[in-house]
Amino acid sequence: MREVFFMIFSVFTVLAALGVVVSRHAIFSAFSLVLSFFGLAVLYLLWGSSFVAMLQILIYTGAIVVLFVFVVMLLDLKKEETLDSAKTGPLVLAGVSVWLFSLLVLRALNRATFFKSTNIEAASDMKSISTLLFSKYLWGFEILSVFLLALIVSACVLARAEHMERKADQ
Amino acid sequence: MEFLLLGMILIPLLGSALNGLILRSGSPTRTGTLASAAAGLSFIAAVALSWNYLTTGEIVTASFEWLRVGSLDLNWGFRFDAITVLMSLVVTGIGTLIHIFSVGYMDEEPTPYRFFAYLNLFLSAMLILVTGANLPVMFVGWEGVGLCSYLLIGYWYEDIKKADAGLKAFVINRIGDAGFLIGIFMLFQIFGTVDFESMKQIVDGSGTLNVRWLQFAAFFLFVGAMGKSAQIPLFTWLPDAMAGPTPVSALIHAATMVTAGVYLLARMGFLFQVSPDVSHFVATIGCATALFAASIATAQRDIKKILAYSTVSQLGFMFVALGVGAYSVALFHVMTHAFFKALLFLAAGTIIHGLHGEQDVCKMGGLRKHFPVTFITTTIAVAAICGLPPLSGFFSKDAIVFAALTGPYGSPYLWAGLSLASLLTAFYMSRFYFLVFFGEYRGDAHPHEGGWAMKFPLLDLAIGSAVVGFLGMPHGLHLLPNYLDQLLVPTVPGWEESHAFLTEIQSMGVAVAVACLGIGIAAFFYLPSPARSEKAAGKLLAIDTILKNKYWVDELYEVLFVAPFRFLSGIAARFIDPRVIDAAVLFPSRLARAGGTLLTFIQSGSAQFYLWIMLTGGLLVLWQALKGLIV
Amino acid sequence: MIPASVQILHWSHYVAACLFALGLFGFLIRKNAIVVLMCIELMLNAVNLILVEVSMRSGHPEGLIFVIFIITVAAAEAAVGLGIILNLYRAKGTVNIDAFRELQG
């Protein structure tokens, strides 16, 4: 049963990703992105890491894609700006090289012995994550928060730059 | 004593530096007096050193370390021995007189400090030349006098012809110098040293030297002498050198620099003694030069050119003496020639100065009334050079002519050639004498004699020309001992007279007869007026033209050497330098720049493009890393 | 089409590879700056997928922690990137990345 769900949702995710890439309008790309994130979250759930799945939904779909949608709406993109006329040459070339790259990546993955173990259900993730996060990786955790602060400030500065420009115009 | 030796050399150098670099005054009297004082001090030092040598026989030396490389052990060596006595007294004595003369001669010169600085520098270099204890030091002096000669000939450099004359002198000298250097190198190879004393001892001592190599070395040294002392074929610079001020001609091109070649061969006499073929060659060239130059001198109109060719001819005489092995006789003639030739040049200078620049003898005449002192002194000089007894020229010239017959490498042909040259000498000198001083004045300037600064040296030199001969009286006359021979015996090889068809006294008689014949012919043609000579010149038009144009030697050289060289230089400058060398040098830079321009497309400014590149790179890296594992 | 050497992999690796490939492809082809950013997010998620799968399979929770970090940073980076895009739009009036070639040459 689980296997079926795995199959369905992985196909779903891939199709949604495809939608991101081929959509004409940016807003459709954003919606496809939501779908692919959702599919991924389900996959995480199926594996048993509910915490990560929750994070995925909260942060990715709940914040990031919302941001994307905000910006797309804000910019009020006209048709010319969404239509991308990619020529066939680069298209094929990109496709071939990306496919080759993927093969190589897979090959590399194959050589890593780490992936060879087969037991699926380990401990519940919540407990193990929190134990590690606040002991072994505490430093990373704290620094990450500072890092986030920095990013917040930079985002504010970027927004302010617009504001300043506007003020200068008037 | 070493201080005196070094002082003698360095005081003129100091005077030159003071005049030329520091004081730079515009007054000829002041600069000239300083320069003459420096020369005079040098002369006093030379006298002191000579007195020391004559009384004690001590050879004063000074030596400083120069180079020590491998087997070469070179020093700045100076020595004051017998030959140096003669040469230094002549150089400093006559040099001082000419300095004094120049004070009067250069009175209208705006920047006289240049002139006197060069003159002093020349004196210093010449002294280095004659006091050098080894060939390289001598060569330093050699080059130094060549430099000063160039500077002084082209002194009035604003006139391009005069500057070219200086350049010509330097270039022809250089050709000789190349030979000289090759000779020095060969000698170093043979002897392992280039010190005069050491080489002399080696040659005198062992008998197992490779004579062939010695002859080659001697030949190359003679090439150097050919350039410096204006022998065939490197003599063409000397007549052109008359473009310089007349005191320069007197000092450098009559008395001192041109005798450097003679000095070299005398110093290396021990080498030429054992090189019979080269000595024969030297004598032949000397004789040919003597005849050649004398013939040209008979047809010249410029007063200085006559004297210039006369100098070349007399130098030829000296080389004949060296070539036949009579080294002391050659040096004797150097001494006497210095006196009367310098006197002749200074007299010519006085006349030119008095006529405000006129140099054509056909525009002179009857000047004995206007230049009395000059006239008297010139008479003595002309008589000396013609070889009239009892003046100095008679003794030295006759000694050479006799040695040409009886010397170790002598021959009757040389004797005949020199006698003919003496005839021509007497002829053209008398021609000069009669044309300038007798008859009616044919020019249009207002002649006047110079001041005491110009008269005093003339008188001194005249006394010298008359008297100096008695220092080297030949043995045959049994009148006075040959002081000069006695002086030079230890340093210069002596020679045995071989028997010939004339004794010494008979040879003297022939010489006097030849001189009188020459004077007589000149008197016949030129004494009343030059009209008779002009008629004769008209009849002998072909010969006259050839002689007037100096056998077109300069033109020949121009075609043979100068023009092709100029052509090659042109090719090098216009084609090889910009197209070949510059192209090769600039090629790497141009290549780098082109390559750079080619590669700028990588910076497209587009993030996608950059990722492209990264993707490609990543592909390659991964592919290499996982090679052979992808089926 | 799939070579023998990669057949022993788990199916989720293929999914991740597909996601990554699609993201890379979109990055190279699309001209709209916002869509390009979305493709970056896609690539990051592919990596997340593998990390979670391996971590759950092997029992080591470090992978999950790494995933947490990735998610966080990706979020922040998307925010700043969008801010930049907004400024670019104000400067040029378009979000077509071909218009932003100031650094060319």
PDB file of N, CA and C in Angstrom, chain B residues 600-601 603-612 615 629-631, chain C residues 3 5 24 26-31 36 97 100-101 103-105:
ATOM      1  N   THR B 600      37.286  37.265 -24.447  1.00  0.00           N
ATOM      2  CA  THR B 600      36.384  38.113 -23.665  1.00  0.00           C
ATOM      3  C   THR B 600      34.939  37.662 -23.748  1.00  0.00           C
ATOM      4  N   PHE B 601      34.611  36.811 -24.722  1.00  0.00           N
ATOM      5  CA  PHE B 601      33.216  36.407 -24.880  1.00  0.00           C
ATOM      6  C   PHE B 601      32.733  35.636 -23.666  1.00  0.00           C
ATOM      7  N   GLN B 603      32.995  36.439 -20.668  1.00  0.00           N
ATOM      8  CA  GLN B 603      32.335  37.333 -19.716  1.00  0.00           C
ATOM      9  C   GLN B 603      31.111  37.943 -20.367  1.00  0.00           C
ATOM     10  N   SER B 604      30.013  37.190 -20.377  1.00  0.00           N
ATOM     11  CA  SER B 604      28.836  37.690 -21.074  1.00  0.00           C
ATOM     12  C   SER B 604      27.919  38.491 -20.173  1.00  0.00           C
ATOM     13  N   GLY B 605      28.162  38.451 -18.883  1.00  0.00           N
ATOM     14  CA  GLY B 605      27.308  39.210 -17.973  1.00  0.00           C
ATOM     15  C   GLY B 605      26.023  38.495 -17.638  1.00  0.00           C
ATOM     16  N   SER B 606      25.862  37.280 -18.187  1.00  0.00           N
ATOM     17  CA  SER B 606      24.602  36.579 -17.951  1.00  0.00           C
ATOM     18  C   SER B 606      24.839  35.407 -17.010  1.00  0.00           C
ATOM     19  N   ALA B 607      24.046  35.346 -15.929  1.00  0.00           N
ATOM     20  CA  ALA B 607      24.222  34.292 -14.926  1.00  0.00           C
ATOM     21  C   ALA B 607      23.967  32.923 -15.528  1.00  0.00           C
ATOM     22  N   GLN B 608      23.036  32.862 -16.463  1.00  0.00           N
ATOM     23  CA  GLN B 608      22.711  31.578 -17.078  1.00  0.00           C
ATOM     24  C   GLN B 608      23.917  31.040 -17.841  1.00  0.00           C
ATOM     25  N   PHE B 609      24.562  31.951 -18.553  1.00  0.00           N
ATOM     26  CA  PHE B 609      25.735  31.542 -19.309  1.00  0.00           C
ATOM     27  C   PHE B 609      26.805  30.996 -18.373  1.00  0.00           C
ATOM     28  N   TYR B 610      26.972  31.667 -17.264  1.00  0.00           N
ATOM     29  CA  TYR B 610      27.972  31.198 -16.311  1.00  0.00           C
ATOM     30  C   TYR B 610      27.638  29.812 -15.807  1.00  0.00           C
ATOM     31  N   LEU B 611      26.364  29.574 -15.571  1.00  0.00           N
ATOM     32  CA  LEU B 611      25.979  28.244 -15.102  1.00  0.00           C
ATOM     33  C   LEU B 611      26.232  27.219 -16.184  1.00  0.00           C
ATOM     34  N   TRP B 612      25.995  27.614 -17.412  1.00  0.00           N
ATOM     35  CA  TRP B 612      26.334  26.766 -18.540  1.00  0.00           C
ATOM     36  C   TRP B 612      27.768  26.276 -18.446  1.00  0.00           C
ATOM     37  N   LEU B 615      28.303  23.969 -15.718  1.00  0.00           N
ATOM     38  CA  LEU B 615      27.742  22.662 -16.017  1.00  0.00           C
ATOM     39  C   LEU B 615      28.707  21.862 -16.881  1.00  0.00           C
ATOM     40  N   LEU B 629      33.473   3.705 -15.706  1.00  0.00           N
ATOM     41  CA  LEU B 629      32.456   3.044 -14.885  1.00  0.00           C
ATOM     42  C   LEU B 629      31.054   3.230 -15.452  1.00  0.00           C
ATOM     43  N   ILE B 630      30.986   4.040 -16.522  1.00  0.00           N
ATOM     44  CA  ILE B 630      29.672   4.254 -17.137  1.00  0.00           C
ATOM     45  C   ILE B 630      29.553   3.314 -18.321  1.00  0.00           C
ATOM     46  N   VAL B 631      28.635   2.525 -18.271  1.00  0.00           N
ATOM     47  CA  VAL B 631      28.483   1.561 -19.357  1.00  0.00           C
ATOM     48  C   VAL B 631      27.668   2.150 -20.480  1.00  0.00           C
TER      49      VAL B 631
ATOM     50  N   PRO C   3      21.217   3.191 -17.867  1.00  0.00           N
ATOM     51  CA  PRO C   3      22.350   2.248 -17.928  1.00  0.00           C
ATOM     52  C   PRO C   3      22.343   1.290 -16.743  1.00  0.00           C
ATOM     53  N   SER C   5      24.560   0.378 -14.698  1.00  0.00           N
ATOM     54  CA  SER C   5      25.289   0.734 -13.481  1.00  0.00           C
ATOM     55  C   SER C   5      24.456   1.551 -12.516  1.00  0.00           C
ATOM     56  N   LEU C  24      17.653  22.411 -13.019  1.00  0.00           N
ATOM     57  CA  LEU C  24      18.821  22.880 -13.781  1.00  0.00           C
ATOM     58  C   LEU C  24      18.403  23.297 -15.179  1.00  0.00           C
ATOM     59  N   GLY C  26      15.470  24.256 -16.204  1.00  0.00           N
ATOM     60  CA  GLY C  26      14.705  25.498 -16.146  1.00  0.00           C
ATOM     61  C   GLY C  26      15.606  26.705 -15.933  1.00  0.00           C
ATOM     62  N   PHE C  27      16.604  26.532 -15.042  1.00  0.00           N
ATOM     63  CA  PHE C  27      17.544  27.642 -14.808  1.00  0.00           C
ATOM     64  C   PHE C  27      18.229  28.060 -16.088  1.00  0.00           C
ATOM     65  N   LEU C  28      18.614  27.087 -16.903  1.00  0.00           N
ATOM     66  CA  LEU C  28      19.354  27.424 -18.106  1.00  0.00           C
ATOM     67  C   LEU C  28      18.464  28.034 -19.184  1.00  0.00           C
ATOM     68  N   ILE C  29      17.177  27.650 -19.175  1.00  0.00           N
ATOM     69  CA  ILE C  29      16.341  28.016 -20.322  1.00  0.00           C
ATOM     70  C   ILE C  29      15.473  29.232 -20.071  1.00  0.00           C
ATOM     71  N   ARG C  30      14.860  29.349 -18.921  1.00  0.00           N
ATOM     72  CA  ARG C  30      13.868  30.397 -18.699  1.00  0.00           C
ATOM     73  C   ARG C  30      14.499  31.766 -18.621  1.00  0.00           C
ATOM     74  N   LYS C  31      13.738  32.769 -19.114  1.00  0.00           N
ATOM     75  CA  LYS C  31      14.246  34.133 -19.139  1.00  0.00           C
ATOM     76  C   LYS C  31      13.693  34.996 -18.030  1.00  0.00           C
ATOM     77  N   VAL C  36      13.413  31.732 -12.663  1.00  0.00           N
ATOM     78  CA  VAL C  36      14.752  31.193 -12.417  1.00  0.00           C
ATOM     79  C   VAL C  36      14.934  30.935 -10.923  1.00  0.00           C
ATOM     80  N   ILE C  97      16.079  38.433 -17.756  1.00  0.00           N
ATOM     81  CA  ILE C  97      17.483  38.487 -17.337  1.00  0.00           C
ATOM     82  C   ILE C  97      18.431  38.875 -18.469  1.00  0.00           C
ATOM     83  N   PHE C 100      19.913  42.342 -18.114  1.00  0.00           N
ATOM     84  CA  PHE C 100      20.885  42.710 -17.081  1.00  0.00           C
ATOM     85  C   PHE C 100      22.256  42.166 -17.428  1.00  0.00           C
ATOM     86  N   ARG C 101      22.905  42.843 -18.376  1.00  0.00           N
ATOM     87  CA  ARG C 101      24.219  42.371 -18.800  1.00  0.00           C
ATOM     88  C   ARG C 101      25.281  43.440 -18.579  1.00  0.00           C
ATOM     89  N   LEU C 103      27.674  43.633 -16.650  1.00  0.00           N
ATOM     90  CA  LEU C 103      29.038  43.161 -16.407  1.00  0.00           C
ATOM     91  C   LEU C 103      29.651  42.498 -17.632  1.00  0.00           C
ATOM     92  N   GLN C 104      29.054  42.689 -18.792  1.00  0.00           N
ATOM     93  CA  GLN C 104      29.595  42.002 -19.960  1.00  0.00           C
ATOM     94  C   GLN C 104      30.958  42.573 -20.338  1.00  0.00           C
ATOM     95  N   GLY C 105      31.858  41.684 -20.817  1.00  0.00           N
ATOM     96  CA  GLY C 105      33.187  42.094 -21.257  1.00  0.00           C
ATOM     97  C   GLY C 105      34.095  42.317 -20.081  1.00  0.00           C
TER      98      GLY C 105
END
